[in-house]
CSV table of C-alpha atoms in Angstrom, one decimal:
chain,number,residue,atom,x,y,z
A,14,MET,CA,148.1,226.5,169.9
A,15,VAL,CA,148.8,229.1,167.2
A,16,PHE,CA,146.4,231.9,166.5
A,17,PRO,CA,146.1,233.4,163.0
A,18,THR,CA,147.5,236.9,163.1
A,19,SER,CA,144.4,238.4,161.5
A,20,ALA,CA,142.2,237.1,164.3
A,21,LEU,CA,141.5,239.1,167.5
A,22,VAL,CA,142.0,236.7,170.4
A,23,LEU,CA,140.5,237.1,173.8
A,24,ILE,CA,142.3,235.4,176.7
A,25,THR,CA,141.4,235.3,180.4
A,26,ALA,CA,143.6,233.6,182.9
A,27,THR,CA,143.4,232.5,186.5
A,28,TRP,CA,146.3,230.9,188.5
A,29,ASN,CA,145.9,228.0,190.9
A,30,ARG,CA,149.1,226.8,192.6
A,31,ASN,CA,151.0,224.7,190.0
A,32,LYS,CA,148.6,224.9,187.1
A,33,LEU,CA,147.3,227.6,185.0
A,34,LYS,CA,143.7,227.6,183.7
A,35,VAL,CA,143.5,229.6,180.5
A,36,ASP,CA,140.3,230.4,178.6
A,37,CYS,CA,140.5,231.8,175.2
A,38,ALA,CA,137.9,232.7,172.6
A,39,ILE,CA,138.6,229.4,170.8
A,40,GLU,CA,138.6,226.7,173.6
A,41,PRO,CA,139.5,226.3,177.3
A,42,VAL,CA,142.9,224.7,177.9
A,43,ILE,CA,144.7,223.4,181.0
A,44,CYS,CA,148.5,224.0,180.9
A,45,VAL,CA,151.2,223.0,183.3
A,46,MET,CA,153.5,226.0,183.9
A,47,SER,CA,156.5,226.1,181.7
A,48,THR,CA,159.9,227.7,182.3
A,49,GLY,CA,159.2,230.3,179.7
A,50,ILE,CA,162.3,232.4,178.8
A,51,ASN,CA,165.9,231.2,179.1
A,52,SER,CA,167.2,230.0,182.5
A,53,PRO,CA,164.9,232.1,184.8
A,54,ASP,CA,165.7,229.7,187.7
A,55,GLU,CA,169.2,231.1,187.8
A,56,TRP,CA,168.1,234.7,188.0
A,57,THR,CA,167.9,236.6,191.3
A,58,SER,CA,166.4,239.9,190.2
A,59,PHE,CA,163.9,241.4,187.8
A,60,PRO,CA,166.5,243.5,185.9
A,61,GLN,CA,167.9,240.3,184.5
A,62,VAL,CA,164.8,240.0,182.3
A,63,VAL,CA,165.9,243.2,180.6
A,64,ASP,CA,169.5,242.0,180.5
A,65,HIS,CA,168.4,238.8,178.8
A,66,PHE,CA,166.6,240.5,176.0
A,67,ALA,CA,169.4,243.1,175.7
A,68,THR,CA,171.7,240.2,174.9
A,69,THR,CA,169.4,238.2,172.7
A,70,HIS,CA,167.4,241.0,171.0
A,71,GLY,CA,169.4,244.1,171.8
A,72,SER,CA,167.9,246.2,168.9
A,73,ALA,CA,164.3,245.3,169.7
A,74,ALA,CA,162.1,248.1,171.0
A,75,ALA,CA,161.7,247.9,174.8
A,76,VAL,CA,159.9,251.0,175.9
A,77,GLU,CA,158.3,253.9,174.0
A,78,ASP,CA,156.8,257.1,175.2
A,79,ALA,CA,155.7,260.4,173.7
A,80,GLU,CA,159.4,261.5,173.3
A,81,GLY,CA,160.8,258.4,171.6
A,82,VAL,CA,161.8,254.7,171.8
A,83,TRP,CA,164.5,252.8,173.6
A,84,THR,CA,165.8,249.4,172.6
A,85,TYR,CA,166.5,246.7,175.2
A,86,ALA,CA,170.2,247.5,175.0
A,87,GLN,CA,169.4,251.2,175.6
A,88,LEU,CA,167.0,250.5,178.5
A,89,ARG,CA,169.7,248.2,180.1
A,90,ASP,CA,172.4,250.9,179.7
A,91,ALA,CA,170.1,253.7,181.0
A,92,SER,CA,169.2,251.6,184.1
A,93,LEU,CA,172.9,251.0,184.7
A,94,ARG,CA,173.5,254.7,184.6
A,95,ALA,CA,170.6,255.2,187.0
A,96,ALA,CA,172.2,252.6,189.4
A,97,ALA,CA,175.5,254.5,189.2
A,98,VAL,CA,174.0,257.9,190.1
A,99,LEU,CA,172.0,256.4,193.0
A,100,SER,CA,175.0,254.6,194.4
A,101,GLN,CA,177.1,257.8,194.1
A,102,ASN,CA,174.5,259.4,196.3
A,103,GLY,CA,174.9,256.7,199.0
A,104,LEU,CA,171.7,254.8,198.1
A,105,ARG,CA,171.8,251.1,198.3
A,106,GLY,CA,169.4,248.4,199.4
A,107,SER,CA,169.8,246.0,202.3
A,108,ARG,CA,169.7,242.2,202.4
A,109,ALA,CA,166.2,240.8,202.1
A,110,PRO,CA,164.6,239.9,205.4
A,111,ILE,CA,163.4,236.4,206.3
A,112,TRP,CA,159.7,237.0,205.6
A,113,MET,CA,158.3,233.9,207.3
A,114,GLN,CA,160.0,234.2,210.6
A,115,PRO,CA,158.0,232.2,213.2
A,116,ALA,CA,158.6,234.6,216.1
A,117,GLU,CA,157.8,238.0,214.6
A,118,GLN,CA,157.2,239.7,211.3
A,119,PRO,CA,160.3,241.5,210.0
A,120,LEU,CA,160.3,245.2,209.2
A,121,ALA,CA,159.9,245.9,205.5
A,122,PRO,CA,163.0,247.3,203.8
A,123,ARG,CA,162.9,251.0,203.4
A,124,PRO,CA,162.3,252.0,199.8
A,125,LEU,CA,163.3,254.7,197.4
A,126,ALA,CA,160.4,257.1,196.8
A,127,VAL,CA,160.0,258.4,193.2
A,128,TRP,CA,158.0,261.5,192.1
A,129,LEU,CA,158.4,261.4,188.3
A,130,PRO,CA,155.8,261.0,185.5
A,131,ARG,CA,155.7,257.6,183.8
A,132,SER,CA,158.2,257.6,181.0
A,133,ARG,CA,161.3,255.8,179.6
A,134,GLU,CA,163.4,257.5,182.3
A,135,PHE,CA,160.9,256.5,185.1
A,136,PHE,CA,161.2,252.8,184.3
A,137,ALA,CA,165.0,253.0,183.8
A,138,LEU,CA,165.2,254.6,187.2
A,139,CYS,CA,163.2,251.8,188.7
A,140,PHE,CA,165.4,249.2,187.2
A,141,GLY,CA,168.5,251.1,188.4
A,142,ALA,CA,167.1,251.0,191.9
A,143,TRP,CA,166.3,247.3,191.7
A,144,ARG,CA,169.9,246.6,190.6
A,145,LEU,CA,171.0,248.0,193.9
A,146,GLY,CA,168.4,246.0,196.0
A,147,LEU,CA,166.3,249.2,196.5
A,148,PRO,CA,162.6,248.7,196.5
A,149,VAL,CA,160.5,251.5,194.9
A,150,ILE,CA,157.4,253.4,196.0
A,151,ALA,CA,156.1,255.5,193.2
A,152,LEU,CA,154.2,258.6,194.1
A,153,SER,CA,151.5,259.5,191.7
A,154,GLY,CA,150.8,262.9,190.1
A,155,ASP,CA,148.5,261.7,187.3
A,156,MET,CA,145.4,260.8,189.3
A,157,ALA,CA,142.1,262.6,188.5
A,158,ASP,CA,141.1,262.7,192.2
A,159,LYS,CA,143.7,265.0,193.7
A,160,PHE,CA,142.5,264.7,197.2
A,161,LEU,CA,142.7,260.9,197.2
A,162,GLU,CA,146.1,261.2,195.5
A,163,LYS,CA,147.5,263.6,198.1
A,164,GLU,CA,146.3,261.3,200.9
A,165,ARG,CA,147.9,258.3,199.3
A,166,ASN,CA,151.2,260.0,198.8
A,167,GLN,CA,151.3,261.2,202.4
A,168,GLN,CA,150.5,257.7,203.6
A,169,SER,CA,153.3,256.3,201.5
A,170,LEU,CA,155.9,258.7,202.9
A,171,ARG,CA,154.8,258.3,206.5
A,172,SER,CA,154.4,254.6,206.7
A,173,LEU,CA,157.2,253.3,204.5
A,174,LYS,CA,159.8,255.9,205.7
A,175,PRO,CA,161.8,256.1,202.4
A,176,LEU,CA,165.6,256.4,202.4
A,177,ALA,CA,165.2,259.3,200.0
A,178,LEU,CA,162.8,261.0,197.6
A,179,ILE,CA,163.6,261.7,194.0
A,180,ALA,CA,161.8,264.8,192.9
A,181,ASP,CA,162.3,268.4,191.9
A,182,ALA,CA,163.2,270.6,194.9
A,183,THR,CA,159.8,272.4,195.1
A,184,SER,CA,157.6,269.4,194.8
A,185,GLY,CA,159.8,267.3,197.0
A,186,ALA,CA,159.7,269.8,199.8
A,187,ALA,CA,155.9,270.1,199.5
A,188,LEU,CA,155.4,266.4,199.6
A,189,ALA,CA,157.7,265.9,202.6
A,190,LEU,CA,156.0,268.8,204.4
A,191,ASP,CA,152.5,267.5,203.8
A,192,ALA,CA,153.5,264.1,205.1
A,193,GLY,CA,155.2,265.5,208.1
A,194,VAL,CA,158.6,264.0,207.2
A,195,SER,CA,160.7,267.2,206.8
A,196,ASP,CA,163.9,265.3,207.4
A,197,LEU,CA,163.4,263.2,204.3
A,198,PRO,CA,166.5,263.5,202.0
A,199,ILE,CA,165.6,264.8,198.5
A,200,LEU,CA,167.7,263.9,195.5
A,201,SER,CA,167.3,266.2,192.5
A,202,VAL,CA,165.4,264.6,189.7
A,203,SER,CA,167.2,266.7,187.2
A,204,GLU,CA,170.6,265.2,188.4
A,205,VAL,CA,169.2,261.7,188.0
A,206,LEU,CA,167.7,262.4,184.6
A,207,ALA,CA,170.9,263.9,183.3
A,208,ALA,CA,172.8,260.8,184.3
A,209,ILE,CA,170.3,258.5,182.7
A,210,ARG,CA,170.2,260.4,179.5
A,211,VAL,CA,173.9,261.0,179.0
A,212,GLN,CA,175.3,259.0,176.0
A,213,ASP,CA,179.1,259.9,176.0
A,214,ARG,CA,180.0,258.3,179.3
A,215,GLY,CA,181.1,254.6,179.4
A,216,ILE,CA,178.9,252.4,181.5
A,217,ALA,CA,181.8,250.5,182.9
A,218,ASN,CA,183.5,253.7,184.0
A,219,ALA,CA,180.3,255.1,185.5
A,220,LEU,CA,179.8,251.9,187.6
A,221,LYS,CA,183.5,251.8,188.6
A,222,GLU,CA,183.3,255.3,189.9
A,223,ALA,CA,180.2,254.5,191.8
A,224,GLY,CA,181.6,251.3,193.2
A,225,VAL,CA,179.0,249.2,191.5
A,226,MET,CA,181.0,246.7,189.5
A,227,SER,CA,178.5,244.0,188.9
A,228,GLU,CA,175.0,243.0,189.9
A,229,GLY,CA,176.5,240.2,191.9
A,230,ASP,CA,177.8,242.8,194.3
A,231,ALA,CA,174.3,244.1,195.0
A,232,PRO,CA,172.2,242.6,197.8
A,233,THR,CA,169.3,241.6,195.5
A,234,THR,CA,167.9,238.2,195.9
A,235,PRO,CA,164.5,236.7,194.7
A,236,THR,CA,163.0,237.5,198.1
A,237,SER,CA,164.1,241.1,198.0
A,238,ALA,CA,161.3,243.7,197.9
A,239,LEU,CA,160.7,245.1,194.4
A,240,VAL,CA,157.9,247.6,194.8
A,241,TYR,CA,155.4,248.7,197.4
A,242,VAL,CA,151.9,249.3,196.1
A,243,PHE,CA,148.6,250.2,197.7
A,244,THR,CA,145.3,248.5,196.8
A,245,GLY,CA,141.7,249.2,197.6
A,246,GLY,CA,142.0,252.9,197.8
A,247,THR,CA,138.5,253.8,196.5
A,248,THR,CA,136.9,251.2,198.8
A,249,LYS,CA,138.3,253.1,201.8
A,250,ALA,CA,140.2,249.9,202.8
A,251,SER,CA,143.6,250.8,201.5
A,252,LYS,CA,146.4,248.4,202.3
A,253,CYS,CA,150.1,248.2,201.4
A,254,VAL,CA,151.4,245.2,199.5
A,255,CYS,CA,155.0,244.2,199.0
A,256,VAL,CA,155.9,242.7,195.7
A,257,THR,CA,159.2,240.7,195.6
A,258,HIS,CA,161.6,240.1,192.7
A,259,ALA,CA,160.5,236.4,192.9
A,260,MET,CA,157.0,237.4,192.0
A,261,ALA,CA,158.1,239.3,188.9
A,262,LEU,CA,160.4,236.6,187.8
A,263,TRP,CA,157.7,234.0,188.2
A,264,GLU,CA,155.5,236.0,185.9
A,265,ALA,CA,158.3,236.4,183.4
A,266,SER,CA,158.8,232.6,183.3
A,267,ASN,CA,155.1,231.8,182.9
A,268,TYR,CA,153.5,234.4,180.7
A,269,GLN,CA,154.5,232.6,177.6
A,270,THR,CA,152.4,229.6,178.7
A,271,ALA,CA,149.5,231.9,179.7
A,272,LEU,CA,149.5,233.5,176.2
A,273,PHE,CA,150.0,230.2,174.3
A,274,GLY,CA,153.3,231.5,173.0
A,275,ALA,CA,151.3,233.9,170.8
A,276,ALA,CA,152.9,237.1,172.2
A,277,ARG,CA,156.5,237.7,171.2
A,278,VAL,CA,159.4,240.1,170.6
A,279,GLY,CA,158.1,243.0,168.5
A,280,ASP,CA,154.6,243.0,170.0
A,281,LYS,CA,153.5,246.3,171.5
A,282,PHE,CA,151.9,246.4,175.0
A,283,LEU,CA,150.1,249.5,176.5
A,284,GLN,CA,151.1,250.7,179.9
A,285,TYR,CA,148.3,253.2,180.6
A,286,SER,CA,147.3,253.0,184.3
A,287,THR,CA,148.1,255.9,186.7
A,288,LEU,CA,150.9,255.4,189.3
A,289,PHE,CA,148.1,255.6,191.9
A,290,TRP,CA,147.4,252.1,190.9
A,291,GLY,CA,150.9,250.8,191.2
A,292,ALA,CA,150.0,247.1,191.0
A,293,ALA,CA,148.5,247.8,187.6
A,294,VAL,CA,151.4,249.8,186.3
A,295,PHE,CA,154.1,247.3,187.2
A,296,GLY,CA,151.8,244.4,186.1
A,297,GLN,CA,151.5,246.0,182.7
A,298,LEU,CA,155.3,246.4,182.6
A,299,SER,CA,155.8,242.8,183.6
A,300,ILE,CA,153.6,241.2,181.0
A,301,GLY,CA,155.3,243.0,178.1
A,302,LEU,CA,158.9,242.4,179.3
A,303,ALA,CA,158.2,238.7,179.8
A,304,VAL,CA,158.0,238.1,176.1
A,305,GLY,CA,160.5,240.8,174.9
A,306,GLY,CA,157.7,243.2,173.8
A,307,CYS,CA,157.7,246.9,173.7
A,308,ILE,CA,156.0,248.8,176.6
A,309,CYS,CA,154.2,251.8,175.3
A,310,VAL,CA,153.7,254.5,178.0
A,311,GLY,CA,150.2,255.9,177.4
A,312,GLY,CA,147.4,257.1,179.5
A,313,SER,CA,147.9,260.6,180.8
A,314,PRO,CA,151.3,260.8,182.5
A,315,MET,CA,150.7,264.4,183.6
A,316,GLY,CA,147.1,263.7,184.8
A,317,CYS,CA,143.6,263.2,183.4
A,318,ARG,CA,140.2,264.8,184.2
A,319,GLY,CA,138.2,261.6,185.0
A,320,SER,CA,137.2,258.1,183.9
A,321,ALA,CA,135.6,259.2,180.6
A,322,ASP,CA,138.8,261.1,179.7
A,323,ALA,CA,140.9,258.0,180.6
A,324,LEU,CA,138.8,255.7,178.4
A,325,SER,CA,139.1,258.1,175.5
A,326,GLN,CA,142.8,258.3,176.0
A,327,LEU,CA,143.0,254.5,176.1
A,328,ALA,CA,141.4,254.2,172.7
A,329,CYS,CA,143.6,256.9,171.3
A,330,ASP,CA,146.8,255.3,172.6
A,331,VAL,CA,146.0,251.9,171.2
A,332,LYS,CA,145.6,253.5,167.8
A,333,SER,CA,148.5,255.9,167.9
A,334,PHE,CA,151.0,253.4,169.3
A,335,GLY,CA,149.8,250.5,167.1
A,336,ILE,CA,149.2,248.3,170.1
A,337,THR,CA,149.0,244.6,169.3
A,338,VAL,CA,148.4,243.1,172.8
A,339,LEU,CA,146.2,244.9,175.3
A,340,GLY,CA,145.4,244.0,178.9
A,341,VAL,CA,142.2,245.5,180.2
A,342,VAL,CA,139.4,245.3,182.7
A,343,PRO,CA,136.3,244.2,180.8
A,344,SER,CA,134.4,247.4,181.7
A,345,GLN,CA,137.3,249.4,180.1
A,346,LEU,CA,137.0,247.4,177.0
A,347,ARG,CA,133.3,248.1,176.6
A,348,GLY,CA,133.8,251.8,177.4
A,349,ALA,CA,136.7,252.4,175.1
A,350,TRP,CA,135.1,250.7,172.1
A,351,PRO,CA,131.3,250.8,172.5
A,352,GLY,CA,131.0,249.7,168.9
A,353,GLY,CA,132.6,246.4,169.6
A,354,PRO,CA,135.5,244.7,167.6
A,355,ALA,CA,134.5,246.5,164.4
A,356,SER,CA,135.5,249.8,166.0
A,357,ALA,CA,138.9,248.5,167.3
A,358,PRO,CA,142.2,249.4,165.5
A,359,GLU,CA,143.5,246.8,163.0
A,360,SER,CA,146.8,246.5,164.9
A,361,LEU,CA,145.1,245.0,167.9
A,362,ARG,CA,145.3,241.2,167.7
A,363,MET,CA,145.1,240.0,171.3
A,364,LEU,CA,143.1,241.0,174.3
A,365,ILE,CA,143.9,239.9,177.9
A,366,VAL,CA,141.2,240.6,180.4
A,367,TRP,CA,141.8,240.6,184.1
A,368,ALA,CA,140.5,241.8,187.5
A,369,ASP,CA,136.8,241.3,186.8
A,370,LYS,CA,134.9,238.4,185.2
A,371,CYS,CA,134.4,238.9,181.5
A,372,PRO,CA,130.7,238.6,180.5
A,373,VAL,CA,130.0,235.9,177.9
A,374,GLU,CA,128.2,238.4,175.6
A,375,LEU,CA,131.2,240.8,175.8
A,376,SER,CA,133.7,238.1,174.9
A,377,ARG,CA,131.6,237.1,171.9
């Protein structure tokens, strides 16, 4: 099914085992899952999605923030530099556990904790860690409710026992002290950022010096942990969820089916959620990368004042970035554009709603 580019399309999707039920504003469709982008069955880690588009569409925009834009080739190279500096500091993941052991549940692999605002460098750092088989736990600093945020960050450091924390010295020491983990190694964020941003150092030389010659040397497999995220925080029933590389690769291979092939390289996707809601952040990353789109880092990376401020920022970001495909919760859609489709920017051509059921009157 092909949608006219001038039409604003609304898509909702629910997954059920081997089939994907997709409803759009035109008609409901049942689709068998497709393989999506090239040879995902051979991939073992999420960074290979970036590597794929760096090879096939290296000059296409991959991630944009307030400071500039990186292409897929630049994002790949930045993530390789991040992997090199992490490895130079002795950081490396372990082999994935056998999750479904009949006797006892295995211990979750210890992650790399990151205290850094959402940005091009933040995502490059994540991909660098994933290349080494290191799962990531992102600590938030952009949540309106600072008490809840502090509580979550403490819980993350205490329960997951990170191998190291990437932060500035002052913030890192304060985070470790608050969580009661004073022995937590802290890696200077300025050192990491300097390595990521450097342009005059050969990637091959950097990896050779670090002893990371190829991704095949890394312990990453599809069952390796990718990120740890917490859900249900505002319901007082917070729980930690482990997302594996296989889950991200499955999304990468099936989003083309879910979106009817209507999203593509060159489309712009908004990543606006706070790191407090890690599942939303990495989900917004996954959907754009699955089709070779550009992830635009919006929201309020340095913090917002509340929900009204966040909705205003959402509407502003869609307009300023020229977002073409937007994933939102239905209530956010109504709050950001109370005037309906007539008040939405002309660039926006596709809406994807999730989390809550979309009321019929809103979809119309």
